[in-house]
Amino acid sequence: MITSSITKKLKGIIGNDNVFDSPESRLAYSYDSSPINTQIPDLVVRPTTPEQISQIVQLANDEIFSIVPRGSGTGLSGGTLPSENSIILLTNHWNKIIEIDKENLCVWVEPGVITANLQADVEKYGFIYPPDPGSASISTLGGNVAENAGGLRGLKYGVTKNYVLGLEVVLPTGEILHTGGKSVKDVAGYNLKDILIGSEGTLGIFTKILLKIIPKPATSKTFLAFFSSMEDAARTVSAIITAKVTPSMIELLDNTTIRCVEDYTHIGLPVETAAILLIEIDGKKALVDDDAILVHEICRKHNATAIKVAQDEIESIKLKTARRSAFASLARATPTTLTEDVAVPRSEIAKLVSRISEIGKKNNIRIGTFGHAGVGNLHPNYMTDKRDKAAFARAEKSIIEVEEAAIELGGTITGEHGVGLYKKRLLEKMVGSPSMIMMRKLKQMMDPNNIMNPGKIFDLRPKCEGPLPTEREQIKKFEEVAWI
Amino acid sequence: MITSSITKKLKGIIGNDNVFDSPESRLAYSYDSSPINTQIPDLVVRPTTPEQISQIVQLANDEIFSIVPRGSGTGLSGGTLPSENSIILLTNHWNKIIEIDKENLCVWVEPGVITANLQADVEKYGFIYPPDPGSASISTLGGNVAENAGGLRGLKYGVTKNYVLGLEVVLPTGEILHTGGKSVKDVAGYNLKDILIGSEGTLGIFTKILLKIIPKPATSKTFLAFFSSMEDAARTVSAIITAKVTPSMIELLDNTTIRCVEDYTHIGLPVETAAILLIEIDGKKALVDDDAILVHEICRKHNATAIKVAQDEIESIKLKTARRSAFASLARATPTTLTEDVAVPRSEIAKLVSRISEIGKKNNIRIGTFGHAGVGNLHPNYMTDKRDKAAFARAEKSIIEVEEAAIELGGTITGEHGVGLYKKRLLEKMVGSPSMIMMRKLKQMMDPNNIMNPGKIFDLRPKCEGPLPTEREQIKKFEEVAWI
């Protein structure tokens, strides 16, 4: 419990104006973009220097309370949900782009910079920052690094970790650590940077981030290919990769997603189509033209019923914006939408698509699937209502079955959303016992009092305490302790 | 000490034929490609399964002896040099390419596969494996992963870690851990894979490696640009990057290197030239042609005295082979050649070049410098004779001064060779105290008995025991305990 003495000490560190303890303030941070749980934090704090964070962390170790770092709260796995006896530590106000280094192709940013703002800023100088999670227009770069966020351009350009050159981070024991730098090659000692990237707020709080940028491609071509079956679309993806073409983007939308997106955006998608691939090719013009011809041929060979090419930049942005709205479009269609984030080797994408469809039919649950097919990463969305216990249980069962299918196909339970609270159940099954042991030891080594975002990714308790609670039991537990 | 009882147990695990204890066998593994130290291992073992390695590791923990894993022994930082009370564990015989997966663009290999053999094999199918350390024709992939090896194509294609998708590894406590896989996106739990990559044999032994391959570029163009000063050449490198061109290779050779290479290879390099840039551009033909014109212009603008374009593939390979022979060419020119491996942000490359030259003059030592200028990674070679104490001391002083200059310029003491034994002195100065503490804690957590390649990267002893010995003191210590 955060006592009034702790609150006083926190106010002493960061000033009265940066500690929020009113019920309204706390309520505002009782949820994130994940759809199920809520939990009221004891307090919300807004530090402004690494030294302040270091002092807060040391206080948390002395007084034993938990710290949940939070950017924009756009995470989909519950990673920024408050835990019991916790304070929310905000970084989203800390939003300066500190330096754009055009000679070394990198930028120093504060953790609260919005992803899209950085993208827009570096584009002015002829660069791009490629990682682009669906939530780029509101997500923060600190959150992107904490979750190792992916996005639409992952196929050609990789994910966040491929762009993090350096970090300033406050460790769970209060030390301010600097790792990495502008030298693109560096093998001096263990790679601490990549342990911290994707650690979901459990191993430290980022206070400064050095990111790589790259020259902006000269041109790009965007088009939609329509298919009368999901399997045809999925096989087209594998065929494109096998043909040694690397589009910047291959996004897949199933019929349910197409309907919901059209219903939301009214951009004229054909709602009878079983599947759409949104494909973007970028680079020098000659190369883009050649690759586009090849990709068109492959689409036709795999029974594409039509191909629609974006006529200009505006239409291209419109198509991509429609794709980006997929999650929101599905979320508004039913009271509760649970988003999955499985990924498989690219050769297995057609099999995964079939398995998702079978599981949906078997469990009588509507699933809208879209995602980054080019990298084998799909987002099945389970459309349900958490107030309908039976329907919700069927959704829950489907999630587990789809995750198990992904593991069987050599894939992962989470390609880009992180484990957070929602994917903990199958983590050990997926990564194996030696990895789980090493992860737990790493956490205990770095955070001996378990103060940093506890209960995310995994629980520290030993196996002898029995199996972890189901999603529903977790929710129940949350509901019991929550105010609302 | 490896007692006869331990030897017997080892023979029980892997068979008599795979344990080598004759003086000749041990002598053969008493050195690696680093030029200074030698140390006789107590025993040499050649396990053939991960389970055997696991048993050996468990025995080492029970009986307390050290294990030094070794591929081809091509490392330049002393990473595979035996320590006291150690056995050499060979993996170089374990050399099968297990699978080439053309659909998922990846290969499973055993750790002893020679880098160049993999490159040749995947080229048959129209792919490349980009990392190409100078020693590619003899280095093993296990060693490449352990050192996070770089190479000539790092500018465009990155280094080894950018291509490792999965690992099977025997941990220092004997568990066999599997991490990563064919799914290119995966954020399920902490990134254990990247802790192990570049851990220089101190955190585990790789027994199976999953590597990414990429489509082979359609064409390439190789050329040499000659300069009358190193500074002009270095400024050309920065100008190329700033112009948003990304050659696959920009290699720099100074006059000393040019002379030694020409003396060794007789390929007709102009020995009066102050500096040469070896530049390669690859990709689709139209793109390569455009970029080549631009790069030629930049070279001329920065006072290139001549540009020589390779007329065909054979000539291109000849030029690159000459560059690859730089280390060997310099090594044969004097009795002892100490190779440095500093890297700096690309914008600082001209400053680094000047500093190296100043330091050489001041300390009266001949330095031949070459390296991966496009990524700011240079290899100054200190040409000396370890039997001449005064000259060797001047070389040693120069190494420290160049490393300090690299740190001052925002760079690193090692871009690709690893810390091993030779770069330990300045590691803490470079990475800072919090990073050092975290590295030591990580090592102690994973290897509580310090049995895996102890004394490499850093020593575990606390600060209160005083400063680490100088290079010379280390050598003296080695000479005292060595047989030869």
PDB file of N, CA and C in Angstrom, chain A residues 60-115:
ATOM      1  N   ALA A  60      10.944   2.722  -4.098  1.00  0.00           N
ATOM      2  CA  ALA A  60      10.112   1.522  -4.273  1.00  0.00           C
ATOM      3  C   ALA A  60      10.796   0.296  -3.681  1.00  0.00           C
ATOM      4  N   ASN A  61      12.123   0.234  -3.816  1.00  0.00           N
ATOM      5  CA  ASN A  61      12.870  -0.879  -3.218  1.00  0.00           C
ATOM      6  C   ASN A  61      12.886  -0.789  -1.693  1.00  0.00           C
ATOM      7  N   ASP A  62      12.971   0.423  -1.184  1.00  0.00           N
ATOM      8  CA  ASP A  62      12.987   0.587   0.277  1.00  0.00           C
ATOM      9  C   ASP A  62      11.627   0.271   0.881  1.00  0.00           C
ATOM     10  N   GLU A  63      10.580   0.799   0.237  1.00  0.00           N
ATOM     11  CA  GLU A  63       9.241   0.715   0.848  1.00  0.00           C
ATOM     12  C   GLU A  63       8.424  -0.441   0.264  1.00  0.00           C
ATOM     13  N   ILE A  64       8.969  -1.095  -0.751  1.00  0.00           N
ATOM     14  CA  ILE A  64       8.315  -2.206  -1.459  1.00  0.00           C
ATOM     15  C   ILE A  64       6.925  -1.827  -1.988  1.00  0.00           C
ATOM     16  N   PHE A  65       6.972  -1.083  -3.074  1.00  0.00           N
ATOM     17  CA  PHE A  65       5.761  -0.957  -3.901  1.00  0.00           C
ATOM     18  C   PHE A  65       6.180  -1.144  -5.349  1.00  0.00           C
ATOM     19  N   SER A  66       5.204  -1.309  -6.234  1.00  0.00           N
ATOM     20  CA  SER A  66       5.529  -1.630  -7.621  1.00  0.00           C
ATOM     21  C   SER A  66       5.420  -0.402  -8.506  1.00  0.00           C
ATOM     22  N   ILE A  67       6.209  -0.428  -9.585  1.00  0.00           N
ATOM     23  CA  ILE A  67       6.188   0.662 -10.558  1.00  0.00           C
ATOM     24  C   ILE A  67       5.758   0.097 -11.905  1.00  0.00           C
ATOM     25  N   VAL A  68       4.748   0.699 -12.495  1.00  0.00           N
ATOM     26  CA  VAL A  68       4.280   0.291 -13.819  1.00  0.00           C
ATOM     27  C   VAL A  68       4.539   1.460 -14.777  1.00  0.00           C
ATOM     28  N   PRO A  69       5.572   1.351 -15.630  1.00  0.00           N
ATOM     29  CA  PRO A  69       5.847   2.463 -16.553  1.00  0.00           C
ATOM     30  C   PRO A  69       4.791   2.479 -17.661  1.00  0.00           C
ATOM     31  N   ARG A  70       4.471   3.667 -18.132  1.00  0.00           N
ATOM     32  CA  ARG A  70       3.410   3.783 -19.135  1.00  0.00           C
ATOM     33  C   ARG A  70       3.691   4.946 -20.080  1.00  0.00           C
ATOM     34  N   GLY A  71       3.580   4.669 -21.382  1.00  0.00           N
ATOM     35  CA  GLY A  71       3.664   5.732 -22.382  1.00  0.00           C
ATOM     36  C   GLY A  71       2.255   6.179 -22.706  1.00  0.00           C
ATOM     37  N   SER A  72       1.755   5.773 -23.891  1.00  0.00           N
ATOM     38  CA  SER A  72       0.389   6.131 -24.260  1.00  0.00           C
ATOM     39  C   SER A  72      -0.627   5.065 -23.866  1.00  0.00           C
ATOM     40  N   GLY A  73      -0.171   3.955 -23.341  1.00  0.00           N
ATOM     41  CA  GLY A  73      -1.107   2.887 -22.967  1.00  0.00           C
ATOM     42  C   GLY A  73      -1.787   2.227 -24.152  1.00  0.00           C
ATOM     43  N   THR A  74      -1.072   2.147 -25.297  1.00  0.00           N
ATOM     44  CA  THR A  74      -1.688   1.540 -26.486  1.00  0.00           C
ATOM     45  C   THR A  74      -1.427   0.042 -26.598  1.00  0.00           C
ATOM     46  N   GLY A  75      -0.725  -0.512 -25.628  1.00  0.00           N
ATOM     47  CA  GLY A  75      -0.393  -1.941 -25.665  1.00  0.00           C
ATOM     48  C   GLY A  75      -1.633  -2.812 -25.653  1.00  0.00           C
ATOM     49  N   LEU A  76      -1.532  -3.988 -26.287  1.00  0.00           N
ATOM     50  CA  LEU A  76      -2.679  -4.873 -26.435  1.00  0.00           C
ATOM     51  C   LEU A  76      -2.573  -6.146 -25.596  1.00  0.00           C
ATOM     52  N   SER A  77      -1.522  -6.242 -24.763  1.00  0.00           N
ATOM     53  CA  SER A  77      -1.374  -7.447 -23.955  1.00  0.00           C
ATOM     54  C   SER A  77      -1.488  -7.156 -22.457  1.00  0.00           C
ATOM     55  N   GLY A  78      -1.924  -5.955 -22.122  1.00  0.00           N
ATOM     56  CA  GLY A  78      -2.107  -5.626 -20.702  1.00  0.00           C
ATOM     57  C   GLY A  78      -0.824  -5.253 -19.989  1.00  0.00           C
ATOM     58  N   GLY A  79       0.210  -4.925 -20.750  1.00  0.00           N
ATOM     59  CA  GLY A  79       1.527  -4.647 -20.161  1.00  0.00           C
ATOM     60  C   GLY A  79       1.586  -3.406 -19.297  1.00  0.00           C
ATOM     61  N   THR A  80       0.655  -2.456 -19.498  1.00  0.00           N
ATOM     62  CA  THR A  80       0.689  -1.246 -18.665  1.00  0.00           C
ATOM     63  C   THR A  80      -0.463  -1.203 -17.669  1.00  0.00           C
ATOM     64  N   LEU A  81      -1.143  -2.337 -17.500  1.00  0.00           N
ATOM     65  CA  LEU A  81      -2.198  -2.376 -16.478  1.00  0.00           C
ATOM     66  C   LEU A  81      -1.560  -2.322 -15.093  1.00  0.00           C
ATOM     67  N   PRO A  82      -2.097  -1.508 -14.217  1.00  0.00           N
ATOM     68  CA  PRO A  82      -1.556  -1.449 -12.855  1.00  0.00           C
ATOM     69  C   PRO A  82      -1.666  -2.810 -12.175  1.00  0.00           C
ATOM     70  N   SER A  83      -0.733  -3.116 -11.309  1.00  0.00           N
ATOM     71  CA  SER A  83      -0.879  -4.291 -10.457  1.00  0.00           C
ATOM     72  C   SER A  83      -1.251  -3.790  -9.069  1.00  0.00           C
ATOM     73  N   GLU A  84      -1.457  -4.711  -8.165  1.00  0.00           N
ATOM     74  CA  GLU A  84      -1.787  -4.280  -6.801  1.00  0.00           C
ATOM     75  C   GLU A  84      -0.590  -3.552  -6.195  1.00  0.00           C
ATOM     76  N   ASN A  85      -0.868  -2.597  -5.327  1.00  0.00           N
ATOM     77  CA  ASN A  85       0.199  -1.882  -4.621  1.00  0.00           C
ATOM     78  C   ASN A  85       1.177  -1.228  -5.596  1.00  0.00           C
ATOM     79  N   SER A  86       0.622  -0.599  -6.628  1.00  0.00           N
ATOM     80  CA  SER A  86       1.509  -0.046  -7.657  1.00  0.00           C
ATOM     81  C   SER A  86       1.251   1.431  -7.924  1.00  0.00           C
ATOM     82  N   ILE A  87       2.286   2.069  -8.459  1.00  0.00           N
ATOM     83  CA  ILE A  87       2.113   3.414  -8.990  1.00  0.00           C
ATOM     84  C   ILE A  87       2.362   3.363 -10.497  1.00  0.00           C
ATOM     85  N   ILE A  88       1.631   4.195 -11.222  1.00  0.00           N
ATOM     86  CA  ILE A  88       1.872   4.344 -12.658  1.00  0.00           C
ATOM     87  C   ILE A  88       2.929   5.430 -12.822  1.00  0.00           C
ATOM     88  N   LEU A  89       3.964   5.111 -13.597  1.00  0.00           N
ATOM     89  CA  LEU A  89       5.011   6.100 -13.853  1.00  0.00           C
ATOM     90  C   LEU A  89       4.904   6.520 -15.324  1.00  0.00           C
ATOM     91  N   LEU A  90       4.501   7.774 -15.541  1.00  0.00           N
ATOM     92  CA  LEU A  90       4.268   8.262 -16.905  1.00  0.00           C
ATOM     93  C   LEU A  90       5.561   8.747 -17.550  1.00  0.00           C
ATOM     94  N   THR A  91       5.698   8.440 -18.842  1.00  0.00           N
ATOM     95  CA  THR A  91       6.839   9.000 -19.590  1.00  0.00           C
ATOM     96  C   THR A  91       6.355   9.749 -20.837  1.00  0.00           C
ATOM     97  N   ASN A  92       5.037   9.790 -21.050  1.00  0.00           N
ATOM     98  CA  ASN A  92       4.531  10.304 -22.334  1.00  0.00           C
ATOM     99  C   ASN A  92       4.661  11.823 -22.510  1.00  0.00           C
ATOM    100  N   HIS A  93       4.892  12.540 -21.400  1.00  0.00           N
ATOM    101  CA  HIS A  93       5.054  13.992 -21.481  1.00  0.00           C
ATOM    102  C   HIS A  93       6.491  14.359 -21.860  1.00  0.00           C
ATOM    103  N   TRP A  94       7.339  13.387 -21.903  1.00  0.00           N
ATOM    104  CA  TRP A  94       8.771  13.566 -22.065  1.00  0.00           C
ATOM    105  C   TRP A  94       9.084  13.360 -23.535  1.00  0.00           C
ATOM    106  N   ASN A  95       8.757  14.359 -24.343  1.00  0.00           N
ATOM    107  CA  ASN A  95       8.552  14.084 -25.776  1.00  0.00           C
ATOM    108  C   ASN A  95       9.372  14.938 -26.729  1.00  0.00           C
ATOM    109  N   LYS A  96      10.618  15.185 -26.380  1.00  0.00           N
ATOM    110  CA  LYS A  96      11.479  15.962 -27.292  1.00  0.00           C
ATOM    111  C   LYS A  96      12.281  15.042 -28.204  1.00  0.00           C
ATOM    112  N   ILE A  97      12.369  15.432 -29.473  1.00  0.00           N
ATOM    113  CA  ILE A  97      13.357  14.819 -30.354  1.00  0.00           C
ATOM    114  C   ILE A  97      14.641  15.608 -30.109  1.00  0.00           C
ATOM    115  N   ILE A  98      15.605  14.982 -29.498  1.00  0.00           N
ATOM    116  CA  ILE A  98      16.770  15.703 -28.985  1.00  0.00           C
ATOM    117  C   ILE A  98      17.743  16.060 -30.110  1.00  0.00           C
ATOM    118  N   GLU A  99      17.958  15.128 -31.029  1.00  0.00           N
ATOM    119  CA  GLU A  99      18.947  15.352 -32.086  1.00  0.00           C
ATOM    120  C   GLU A  99      18.617  14.500 -33.306  1.00  0.00           C
ATOM    121  N   ILE A 100      18.707  15.100 -34.488  1.00  0.00           N
ATOM    122  CA  ILE A 100      18.653  14.313 -35.727  1.00  0.00           C
ATOM    123  C   ILE A 100      20.044  14.399 -36.342  1.00  0.00           C
ATOM    124  N   ASP A 101      20.776  13.285 -36.332  1.00  0.00           N
ATOM    125  CA  ASP A 101      22.166  13.260 -36.799  1.00  0.00           C
ATOM    126  C   ASP A 101      22.178  12.726 -38.229  1.00  0.00           C
ATOM    127  N   LYS A 102      22.282  13.655 -39.181  1.00  0.00           N
ATOM    128  CA  LYS A 102      22.165  13.268 -40.596  1.00  0.00           C
ATOM    129  C   LYS A 102      23.417  12.580 -41.115  1.00  0.00           C
ATOM    130  N   GLU A 103      24.535  12.787 -40.419  1.00  0.00           N
ATOM    131  CA  GLU A 103      25.771  12.135 -40.862  1.00  0.00           C
ATOM    132  C   GLU A 103      25.827  10.682 -40.423  1.00  0.00           C
ATOM    133  N   ASN A 104      25.355  10.440 -39.199  1.00  0.00           N
ATOM    134  CA  ASN A 104      25.417   9.074 -38.672  1.00  0.00           C
ATOM    135  C   ASN A 104      24.081   8.343 -38.759  1.00  0.00           C
ATOM    136  N   LEU A 105      23.116   8.968 -39.437  1.00  0.00           N
ATOM    137  CA  LEU A 105      21.820   8.333 -39.681  1.00  0.00           C
ATOM    138  C   LEU A 105      21.187   7.808 -38.393  1.00  0.00           C
ATOM    139  N   CYS A 106      21.030   8.713 -37.424  1.00  0.00           N
ATOM    140  CA  CYS A 106      20.402   8.294 -36.180  1.00  0.00           C
ATOM    141  C   CYS A 106      19.771   9.488 -35.470  1.00  0.00           C
ATOM    142  N   VAL A 107      18.900   9.213 -34.522  1.00  0.00           N
ATOM    143  CA  VAL A 107      18.231  10.264 -33.753  1.00  0.00           C
ATOM    144  C   VAL A 107      18.232   9.899 -32.273  1.00  0.00           C
ATOM    145  N   TRP A 108      18.432  10.919 -31.437  1.00  0.00           N
ATOM    146  CA  TRP A 108      18.238  10.748 -29.997  1.00  0.00           C
ATOM    147  C   TRP A 108      16.839  11.264 -29.665  1.00  0.00           C
ATOM    148  N   VAL A 109      16.049  10.452 -28.991  1.00  0.00           N
ATOM    149  CA  VAL A 109      14.698  10.902 -28.618  1.00  0.00           C
ATOM    150  C   VAL A 109      14.434  10.635 -27.142  1.00  0.00           C
ATOM    151  N   GLU A 110      13.505  11.398 -26.609  1.00  0.00           N
ATOM    152  CA  GLU A 110      12.988  11.098 -25.276  1.00  0.00           C
ATOM    153  C   GLU A 110      11.914  10.018 -25.422  1.00  0.00           C
ATOM    154  N   PRO A 111      11.629   9.290 -24.331  1.00  0.00           N
ATOM    155  CA  PRO A 111      10.755   8.115 -24.467  1.00  0.00           C
ATOM    156  C   PRO A 111       9.311   8.439 -24.829  1.00  0.00           C
ATOM    157  N   GLY A 112       8.869   9.677 -24.573  1.00  0.00           N
ATOM    158  CA  GLY A 112       7.467  10.012 -24.811  1.00  0.00           C
ATOM    159  C   GLY A 112       7.169  10.506 -26.221  1.00  0.00           C
ATOM    160  N   VAL A 113       8.175  10.552 -27.096  1.00  0.00           N
ATOM    161  CA  VAL A 113       7.911  11.003 -28.470  1.00  0.00           C
ATOM    162  C   VAL A 113       6.943  10.026 -29.151  1.00  0.00           C
ATOM    163  N   ILE A 114       5.919  10.585 -29.796  1.00  0.00           N
ATOM    164  CA  ILE A 114       4.954   9.759 -30.536  1.00  0.00           C
ATOM    165  C   ILE A 114       5.646   9.223 -31.798  1.00  0.00           C
ATOM    166  N   THR A 115       5.471   7.928 -32.056  1.00  0.00           N
ATOM    167  CA  THR A 115       6.137   7.266 -33.184  1.00  0.00           C
ATOM    168  C   THR A 115       5.935   8.040 -34.491  1.00  0.00           C
TER     169      THR A 115
END
